Amino acid sequence: MQRPENLILVIFGASGDLAKRKLIPALIELYHQNLMPENFAILGVSRTDYSDSTFRTEMTESINEFLDDKDISKKTINEFVKNLYYQPIDTSKADDYGLVKNKLNELNEKLNTNGNYIFYLSTPPSLYEVIPKYLAQQGLNKNQNRIRRLIIEKPFGYNLETAISLNKKLLEDYEEEQIYRIDHYLGKETVQNLFVTRFSNGIYEPLWNRNYVDHVEITSAESLGVEGRGGYYDNSGALRDMVQNHLLQMAGFVAMEPPSSLDSRAIRNETLKVFQSLRPIKESEVKSFSIRGQYVASKIKGEEVLGYREEKGVNPKSKTETYAALKFYIDNWRWGGVPFYIRTGKRLPTKVTEIVIHFKETPHYLFSKKTNSEACNKLIIRIQPDEGILLKFGMKVPGAGFNVQNVNMDFHYKDISDEKMPNAYERLLHDAMLGDSTLYARGDAVEEAWKFIAPIQKVWESDKSIKIYGYPAGTWGPEKADELIEKQGITWRYPCKNLADDGKYCEL
Ligand SMILES: NC(=O)c1ccc[n+]([C@@H]2O[C@H](COP(=O)([O-])OP(=O)(O)OC[C@H]3O[C@@H](n4cnc5c(N)ncnc54)[C@H](OP(=O)(O)O)[C@@H]3O)[C@@H](O)[C@H]2O)c1
């Protein structure tokens, strides 16, 4: 594993939740593994009035709270935090950027970082156009044989128009190659393993198409609710927060053609082609291709659980969906006619993200289906937790006759090595420092994904006849969502049972 060139990583929004919970813990992991540059600084920027020293103390506390690697000693933490610095500014004020530039010059001289800077935008999205512009006004965008990159957190726009506008504004001062749009799902080991499963094994690829695949199902379920982020979530919802980015990106990896190489351009060209092949859902079809839901109060194991509208920061009449399910088609030679089903939701019975490839039935089934309720093979790629791959297939039950039982060939990632599974942010930050954008979303793909989502978004927002279905917290979402998939004589896969022991399905 390579160490990046000497550089300074500037985190805008360094006093925020993401920096504390994910970014700083990921960076110390890289430091511990000797994967940070030989000379580096992490410069935190936000309005809170920290000094270098108080910032280091704060981040030490965050590391102690959020780092789950017990192998990292106190000594390593103390060494690491010496590389942290802080500059308070209001990033919405152009004049304040002179302070950042001065601090960078000072650190650059001290650390011999050759003017290599990466700017991580972990601020409210309203600042995603502002910060890059003001950095450019200070000349900090110009790479000229140096590293000058922007890492941008989701959301990339709020809808198609704002996504196009954001891309356009960024491209006024930066090259596309300098822009790294984070989709932390792509940083997950098991998502990357999809490449390896598909393209390092001769047995899967010949089956990976419309001739053998009946349908594809992608689920990302959360057992938690909005957890104090009701204000943020109420302006977002499942479609924007999960479907437009993470779920479609995963579908892109499942459906893409083999790239000509592992080069980031080659891979991202192939995922773009998938998005370009998504069959548009017309406004008149939204009702039959999508379902939205919102969790309502219930009892789980005897404990009362609040409904979404009762959560702090949420409008009591909110129509924001906490559950979204979609059916769509990819109109190309590989996938023509194969339905893709994706669903995501909060307050579902468990936390799980998985991709299920449902293979077609055998052309002529010889055995009694009564003894085998699941006659079709399934390949289940578990993205999280318990990362791994499971193949379901029929086996003869020992004894008289031909009773068939469905059995599992089950690989758990944890069996491959004792090494801790790297956190997505570790992988992504390391890649960005090395200049590898393969696992980052490209501007054109982001726009294509928004283009696909736009009619659904529009109809959900404006058409009062489109219902939002209430589902009791702790269940697998609205009952109505079953119709989306059951029309085909199949059902969603339920990795576990509903948990709610009381609560009502309803229309909201
Ligand atoms: N948290 C997550 O798990 C997560 C996951 C995915 C994506 N994201 C995205 O990541 C971004 C950051 O999320 P977060 O959860 O860390 O938000 P947050 O806790 O609200 O933090 C926002 C940060 O921005 C700073 N900030 C706000 N206005 C500023 C200004 N005018 N000038 C300078 N600094 C300013 C705040 O610091 P001061 O108040 O000190 O200025 C704070 O450090 C958001 O866009 C979010 O959508 C977050």
XYZ file of C-alpha atoms and ligand atoms in Angstrom:
556
model
C 0.000 0.000 0.000
C 1.336 3.356 -1.073
C 1.930 6.403 1.101
C 0.653 9.629 -0.440
C 2.903 12.602 -1.190
C 3.374 15.171 1.548
C 0.255 17.325 1.765
C -2.114 19.366 3.906
C -5.709 18.240 4.304
C -8.025 21.132 5.103
C -11.337 20.117 6.683
C -14.019 22.783 6.406
C -16.628 21.995 9.056
C -14.014 20.564 11.417
C -16.125 21.230 14.510
C -19.040 19.253 13.034
C -20.433 15.800 13.572
C -18.959 14.133 10.485
C -15.428 15.335 11.209
C -15.591 14.069 14.769
C -17.339 10.775 14.172
C -15.851 9.683 10.858
C -13.070 11.797 9.358
C -10.635 12.194 12.245
C -11.059 8.536 13.363
C -10.447 7.407 9.751
C -7.343 9.590 9.481
C -5.808 8.234 12.677
C -6.435 4.699 11.391
C -4.472 5.571 8.257
C -1.750 7.110 10.405
C -1.601 3.947 12.522
C -1.191 1.853 9.350
C 1.555 4.148 8.080
C -0.644 5.246 5.185
C -0.547 8.977 5.825
C 2.125 11.028 4.055
C 5.496 11.290 5.733
C 4.854 15.003 6.323
C 1.297 16.164 6.644
C -1.020 18.525 8.487
C -4.755 18.416 9.017
C -6.061 21.955 9.170
C -9.522 22.273 10.698
C -11.619 25.260 9.641
C -15.000 26.361 11.012
C -16.411 29.269 12.971
C -16.006 27.837 16.480
C -13.163 29.636 18.163
C -10.656 26.844 18.809
C -6.899 27.306 18.985
C -4.585 24.580 17.639
C -4.361 23.292 21.172
C -8.098 23.230 21.991
C -8.813 21.661 18.603
C -6.312 18.894 19.412
C -7.960 18.335 22.783
C -11.432 18.183 21.188
C -10.289 15.732 18.515
C -8.512 13.554 21.091
C -11.851 13.282 22.879
C -13.603 12.379 19.595
C -10.989 9.720 18.865
C -11.471 8.241 22.330
C -15.233 8.257 21.818
C -15.572 7.089 18.215
C -12.501 5.040 17.351
C -13.243 1.341 17.715
C -9.688 0.110 17.183
C -8.220 -0.890 20.519
C -4.800 -1.490 18.934
C -4.195 2.229 18.634
C -2.272 3.313 21.691
C -2.455 6.588 23.616
C 1.070 7.302 22.366
C -0.079 7.013 18.718
C -3.047 9.282 19.434
C -0.767 11.884 21.021
C 1.646 11.724 18.089
C -1.185 11.972 15.552
C -2.910 14.987 17.082
C 0.334 16.976 16.910
C -0.374 17.137 13.160
C -3.703 18.908 13.749
C -4.037 22.664 13.374
C -7.004 24.996 13.365
C -8.077 28.259 11.761
C -11.396 29.828 12.760
C -13.174 31.667 9.938
C -16.671 32.259 8.663
C -16.519 30.465 5.320
C -19.351 32.564 3.940
C -17.065 35.668 4.110
C -14.600 36.058 1.230
C -12.117 38.125 3.248
C -11.635 35.389 5.846
C -9.944 33.127 3.275
C -6.766 35.212 3.491
C -6.375 33.730 6.995
C -6.589 30.191 5.596
C -4.058 31.031 2.908
C -1.625 32.500 5.458
C -1.962 29.466 7.697
C -1.393 27.164 4.729
C 1.728 29.096 3.691
C 3.077 28.848 7.207
C 2.402 25.100 7.482
C 3.634 24.458 3.981
C 6.992 26.020 4.777
C 7.286 24.219 8.076
C 6.334 20.782 6.726
C 7.711 20.851 3.215
C 4.360 19.914 1.708
C 5.117 21.475 -1.701
C 1.858 23.442 -1.861
C -0.161 20.192 -1.987
C -3.608 20.854 -0.568
C -6.828 18.859 -0.371
C -9.953 20.722 0.741
C -12.635 18.572 2.351
C -16.055 20.245 2.448
C -17.886 18.866 5.472
C -20.133 21.886 5.940
C -23.806 22.566 5.253
C -24.388 22.036 1.490
C -25.269 25.722 1.077
C -21.504 26.369 1.304
C -20.474 23.880 -1.429
C -20.481 26.574 -4.109
C -19.166 29.310 -1.837
C -16.035 27.700 -0.360
C -14.513 26.534 -3.694
C -15.167 29.959 -5.221
C -13.466 31.850 -2.391
C -10.560 29.393 -2.375
C -10.150 30.049 -6.093
C -10.143 33.800 -5.453
C -7.061 33.197 -3.311
C -5.489 31.158 -6.133
C -5.755 27.968 -4.096
C -7.466 26.049 -6.905
C -4.522 26.032 -9.336
C -2.804 22.668 -9.418
C 0.265 23.362 -11.633
C 1.975 20.061 -10.807
C 0.755 20.239 -7.236
C -2.113 18.479 -5.557
C -5.140 20.741 -5.424
C -8.313 18.724 -4.863
C -11.785 19.240 -3.480
C -13.635 16.492 -1.623
C -17.349 17.176 -1.404
C -19.819 15.480 0.889
C -23.307 14.569 -0.236
C -25.797 15.937 -1.106
C -24.620 17.041 -4.569
C -27.596 19.227 -5.220
C -31.124 19.042 -3.999
C -32.650 18.125 -7.364
C -31.586 17.943 -11.016
C -31.415 21.722 -11.510
C -29.352 22.405 -8.394
C -27.048 19.450 -9.155
C -26.372 20.817 -12.653
C -25.855 24.297 -11.252
C -23.423 23.024 -8.568
C -21.382 21.097 -11.155
C -21.311 24.118 -13.440
C -20.162 26.462 -10.684
C -17.421 24.059 -9.554
C -16.176 23.632 -13.123
C -15.719 27.408 -13.471
C -12.652 27.177 -11.225
C -11.702 23.483 -11.085
C -11.136 20.639 -13.513
C -13.450 17.631 -13.121
C -10.322 15.595 -12.162
C -9.860 17.841 -9.118
C -13.360 17.161 -7.774
C -13.965 14.136 -5.556
C -17.646 13.579 -4.709
C -17.960 11.235 -1.747
C -20.418 8.375 -1.797
C -19.325 6.485 1.289
C -21.135 3.328 0.136
C -18.541 2.984 -2.610
C -15.855 3.009 0.074
C -17.243 -0.147 1.634
C -15.118 -3.256 1.134
C -18.039 -5.404 0.057
C -19.152 -2.962 -2.633
C -15.628 -3.079 -4.034
C -15.729 -6.838 -3.703
C -18.564 -6.807 -6.221
C -15.899 -6.018 -8.832
C -13.756 -8.871 -7.658
C -16.644 -11.331 -7.450
C -17.816 -10.418 -10.916
C -14.553 -9.949 -12.747
C -12.133 -12.369 -11.094
C -14.412 -15.416 -11.309
C -15.245 -17.106 -14.562
C -18.405 -18.689 -13.178
C -20.541 -15.628 -12.445
C -20.110 -13.400 -15.464
C -21.710 -15.763 -18.012
C -24.831 -15.864 -15.788
C -24.877 -12.137 -15.030
C -27.495 -11.114 -17.577
C -31.114 -11.286 -18.729
C -30.813 -14.927 -19.788
C -30.231 -16.189 -16.256
C -31.190 -13.390 -13.881
C -34.865 -13.077 -13.026
C -34.616 -9.872 -11.008
C -32.254 -7.917 -8.801
C -33.117 -6.614 -5.365
C -31.151 -4.022 -3.413
C -32.058 -3.190 0.179
C -30.591 -0.702 2.567
C -32.447 -0.892 5.862
C -31.825 1.063 9.040
C -33.260 0.129 12.394
C -32.678 3.620 13.785
C -34.967 6.595 13.279
C -33.721 10.128 12.636
C -31.730 10.230 15.891
C -31.824 13.954 16.657
C -31.271 14.913 12.981
C -34.998 15.397 12.304
C -34.518 18.969 11.062
C -31.969 17.864 8.458
C -33.858 14.740 7.433
C -37.204 16.474 7.068
C -35.733 18.545 4.223
C -34.236 15.490 2.591
C -36.109 12.168 2.789
C -35.184 8.665 1.673
C -35.261 9.355 -2.067
C -32.673 12.142 -1.870
C -30.719 10.826 1.086
C -30.305 7.221 -0.080
C -31.809 6.328 -3.454
C -30.391 9.042 -5.722
C -26.863 8.333 -4.570
C -26.025 5.161 -2.625
C -28.613 2.755 -4.017
C -28.248 3.845 -7.632
C -24.451 3.750 -7.349
C -24.670 0.179 -6.064
C -27.029 -0.698 -8.907
C -24.426 0.817 -11.253
C -21.768 -1.550 -9.914
C -24.082 -4.557 -10.194
C -25.157 -3.765 -13.742
C -22.037 -2.300 -15.378
C -20.174 -3.943 -18.228
C -16.654 -5.199 -17.471
C -14.349 -2.168 -17.695
C -11.289 -2.377 -19.918
C -9.036 -1.770 -16.900
C -9.147 -0.786 -13.251
C -8.469 2.794 -14.271
C -10.929 5.216 -12.669
C -12.008 6.631 -16.040
C -12.727 3.187 -17.458
C -14.779 2.131 -14.442
C -16.695 5.378 -14.153
C -17.456 5.357 -17.889
C -19.146 1.983 -17.432
C -21.277 3.048 -14.463
C -22.276 6.194 -16.372
C -23.517 4.001 -19.231
C -25.768 2.145 -16.772
C -27.319 5.410 -15.591
C -27.769 6.517 -19.187
C -29.626 3.253 -19.860
C -32.103 3.598 -16.993
C -35.563 3.537 -18.507
C -37.105 6.899 -17.545
C -40.115 6.613 -15.275
C -42.777 8.884 -16.736
C -44.724 11.106 -14.382
C -47.851 9.087 -15.200
C -46.022 5.872 -14.151
C -44.678 7.067 -10.828
C -47.600 5.524 -8.947
C -46.932 2.043 -10.279
C -43.115 2.180 -10.097
C -42.590 3.695 -6.664
C -43.951 3.583 -3.124
C -43.201 5.966 -0.313
C -43.805 5.503 3.374
C -43.295 7.094 6.751
C -42.942 5.283 10.069
C -45.657 5.716 12.639
C -45.588 5.028 16.361
C -45.479 1.431 17.481
C -44.363 -0.809 20.296
C -41.237 -2.852 19.833
C -40.698 -5.554 22.442
C -43.157 -3.734 24.666
C -41.377 -0.345 24.344
C -43.160 2.636 22.807
C -41.379 3.981 19.713
C -42.172 7.461 18.405
C -43.587 7.994 14.948
C -41.581 10.139 12.518
C -43.904 13.130 12.897
C -43.364 13.112 16.660
C -39.556 13.255 16.313
C -37.740 16.445 17.367
C -37.263 18.917 14.505
C -39.850 17.227 12.263
C -42.928 19.073 10.998
C -45.951 17.366 12.657
C -47.639 17.325 9.219
C -44.510 16.260 7.373
C -44.878 14.397 4.071
C -41.191 13.490 3.981
C -40.714 9.813 3.195
C -38.673 7.683 5.587
C -39.141 4.723 3.243
C -38.847 4.517 -0.521
C -39.148 1.534 -2.846
C -38.674 1.629 -6.611
C -38.920 -0.708 -9.524
C -36.975 0.124 -12.674
C -35.449 -1.321 -15.828
C -32.085 -0.903 -17.478
C -32.643 -0.828 -21.207
C -29.549 -2.432 -22.659
C -28.614 -5.822 -24.111
C -27.473 -7.266 -20.815
C -30.469 -6.286 -18.689
C -33.392 -5.757 -21.091
C -36.608 -6.861 -19.319
C -34.995 -7.637 -15.927
C -36.691 -5.668 -13.136
C -34.518 -4.046 -10.492
C -36.140 -3.424 -7.118
C -34.591 -1.112 -4.596
C -35.844 -0.116 -1.164
C -34.552 1.792 1.788
C -36.060 2.903 5.036
C -35.609 4.022 8.581
C -37.023 2.187 11.610
C -37.090 -1.129 9.783
C -36.540 -4.302 11.821
C -32.772 -4.445 11.357
C -29.747 -2.685 9.929
C -28.792 -4.418 6.738
C -27.587 -3.528 3.250
C -27.618 -6.317 0.713
C -27.811 -6.998 -2.996
C -29.722 -10.098 -4.068
C -29.348 -11.568 -7.536
C -32.374 -13.794 -8.059
C -31.650 -16.352 -10.773
C -34.324 -17.820 -13.010
C -35.965 -21.153 -12.347
C -34.621 -24.178 -14.149
C -36.459 -24.619 -17.487
C -38.126 -27.802 -16.262
C -38.271 -28.458 -12.526
C -38.212 -32.199 -11.834
C -38.853 -32.146 -8.124
C -41.833 -31.288 -5.988
C -41.930 -27.579 -5.269
C -43.778 -28.419 -2.084
C -40.528 -29.627 -0.585
C -38.615 -26.598 -1.776
C -40.350 -23.252 -1.435
C -37.353 -21.403 -2.886
C -36.627 -23.247 -6.094
C -34.537 -20.399 -7.547
C -30.921 -19.799 -6.771
C -30.029 -16.561 -5.095
C -26.693 -14.862 -4.712
C -26.805 -12.529 -1.739
C -24.053 -9.970 -1.377
C -24.124 -8.640 2.171
C -22.707 -5.138 2.187
C -23.211 -4.613 5.933
C -23.160 -5.871 8.632
C -21.618 -9.373 8.644
C -20.084 -8.619 5.258
C -19.965 -11.600 2.967
C -21.547 -13.562 0.152
C -24.186 -16.236 0.363
C -25.294 -18.585 -2.406
C -28.595 -20.395 -1.946
C -29.155 -23.616 -3.806
C -31.120 -26.853 -3.642
C -29.721 -30.078 -2.139
C -31.207 -33.517 -1.687
C -32.421 -34.314 1.800
C -30.810 -37.647 2.716
C -33.207 -40.581 2.606
C -35.928 -41.940 0.381
C -37.280 -40.012 -2.604
C -36.085 -36.658 -3.892
C -36.830 -34.124 -1.234
C -35.010 -30.913 -1.998
C -33.886 -28.490 0.625
C -32.487 -25.020 0.121
C -29.017 -24.734 1.631
C -26.471 -21.967 1.962
C -22.910 -21.671 0.823
C -21.998 -18.859 3.114
C -18.792 -16.857 3.085
C -18.156 -14.341 5.841
C -15.592 -11.675 5.205
C -14.330 -11.985 8.750
C -13.111 -15.514 7.908
C -10.662 -14.264 5.299
C -8.395 -12.488 7.762
C -8.212 -11.230 11.323
C -7.598 -7.735 9.986
C -10.165 -5.148 10.939
C -12.462 -4.270 8.047
C -11.400 -0.773 6.933
C -13.976 1.903 7.398
C -15.295 3.429 4.147
C -13.861 6.863 4.971
C -10.388 5.356 5.503
C -10.388 3.906 2.013
C -11.859 7.006 0.401
C -9.570 9.503 2.128
C -6.521 7.414 1.270
C -7.642 7.157 -2.366
C -8.214 10.914 -2.588
C -4.729 11.576 -1.211
C -3.313 9.204 -3.843
C -5.379 10.826 -6.596
C -7.515 7.753 -7.277
C -11.098 8.819 -7.943
C -12.479 5.381 -8.919
C -14.694 5.161 -5.858
C -15.921 8.739 -6.127
C -18.980 9.842 -8.086
C -18.302 11.754 -11.319
C -20.324 14.877 -12.167
C -21.967 13.416 -15.288
C -23.086 10.276 -13.411
C -24.519 12.365 -10.583
C -26.546 14.371 -13.100
C -27.803 11.210 -14.837
C -28.934 9.775 -11.488
C -30.799 13.004 -10.702
C -32.375 12.962 -14.161
C -33.799 9.522 -13.397
C -35.083 10.556 -9.971
C -36.516 13.935 -11.084
C -40.013 12.796 -12.221
C -40.512 10.768 -9.037
C -39.397 13.680 -6.941
C -41.690 16.050 -8.829
C -44.763 13.849 -8.599
C -44.206 12.980 -4.934
C -43.917 16.667 -4.138
C -46.794 17.988 -6.226
C -49.392 15.268 -6.849
C -51.719 15.042 -3.876
C -53.164 11.747 -5.131
C -49.840 9.985 -4.550
C -50.195 8.465 -1.125
C -47.697 8.250 1.623
C -48.193 5.051 3.578
C -47.671 4.814 7.306
C -45.833 1.733 8.543
C -45.347 0.851 12.191
C -41.761 1.418 13.333
C -40.047 -1.964 13.454
C -41.756 -3.413 10.357
C -40.468 -3.885 6.810
C -42.190 -0.754 5.471
C -45.637 -0.191 3.958
C -47.617 -3.317 3.057
C -48.306 -1.576 -0.235
C -44.629 -1.935 -1.172
C -45.190 -5.684 -1.402
C -47.452 -5.080 -4.398
C -44.586 -3.439 -6.263
C -42.702 -6.711 -6.294
C -45.402 -9.309 -5.687
C -47.041 -8.606 -9.026
C -44.290 -10.739 -10.447
C -45.203 -13.676 -8.192
C -42.182 -13.006 -6.025
C -41.598 -11.204 -2.743
C -38.985 -9.011 -1.166
C -36.400 -10.902 0.814
C -36.924 -10.398 4.521
C -33.652 -11.057 6.331
C -35.572 -11.087 9.629
C -39.129 -10.804 10.949
C -41.063 -7.658 11.791
C -40.297 -6.475 15.295
C -43.345 -4.341 16.068
C -45.779 -6.034 18.384
C -48.267 -3.198 18.120
C -48.890 -0.418 15.575
C -51.059 0.306 12.569
C -50.462 0.416 8.835
C -52.330 3.441 7.509
C -52.460 6.134 4.837
C -51.076 9.496 5.898
N -22.861 13.381 9.734
C -22.901 12.435 8.832
O -22.878 11.238 9.148
C -22.964 12.773 7.362
C -23.065 11.726 6.443
C -23.071 12.027 5.093
C -22.998 13.334 4.674
N -22.926 14.348 5.569
C -22.819 15.705 5.050
O -21.629 16.277 5.550
C -21.803 17.656 5.809
C -21.433 17.920 7.250
O -22.276 17.181 8.076
P -22.211 17.250 9.655
O -23.116 16.190 10.138
O -20.807 17.256 10.164
O -22.866 18.682 9.934
P -22.739 19.574 11.231
O -22.488 18.748 12.435
O -23.891 20.515 11.232
O -21.403 20.407 10.965
C -21.326 21.464 10.051
C -19.970 22.108 10.159
O -19.925 23.233 9.296
C -19.439 24.360 10.015
N -20.031 25.587 9.474
C -21.336 25.862 9.271
N -21.486 27.092 8.735
C -20.228 27.598 8.631
C -19.700 28.833 8.170
N -20.476 29.799 7.679
N -18.367 28.990 8.193
C -17.561 28.026 8.677
N -17.991 26.849 9.112
C -19.308 26.629 9.097
C -19.878 24.089 11.440
O -18.995 24.673 12.357
P -19.196 26.031 13.163
O -20.593 26.051 13.667
O -18.142 25.933 14.186
O -18.920 27.059 12.159
C -19.638 22.589 11.546
O -18.272 22.346 11.787
C -23.258 17.965 5.497
O -23.361 18.523 4.224
C -23.937 16.607 5.520
O -25.011 16.581 4.588
C -22.894 14.085 6.901
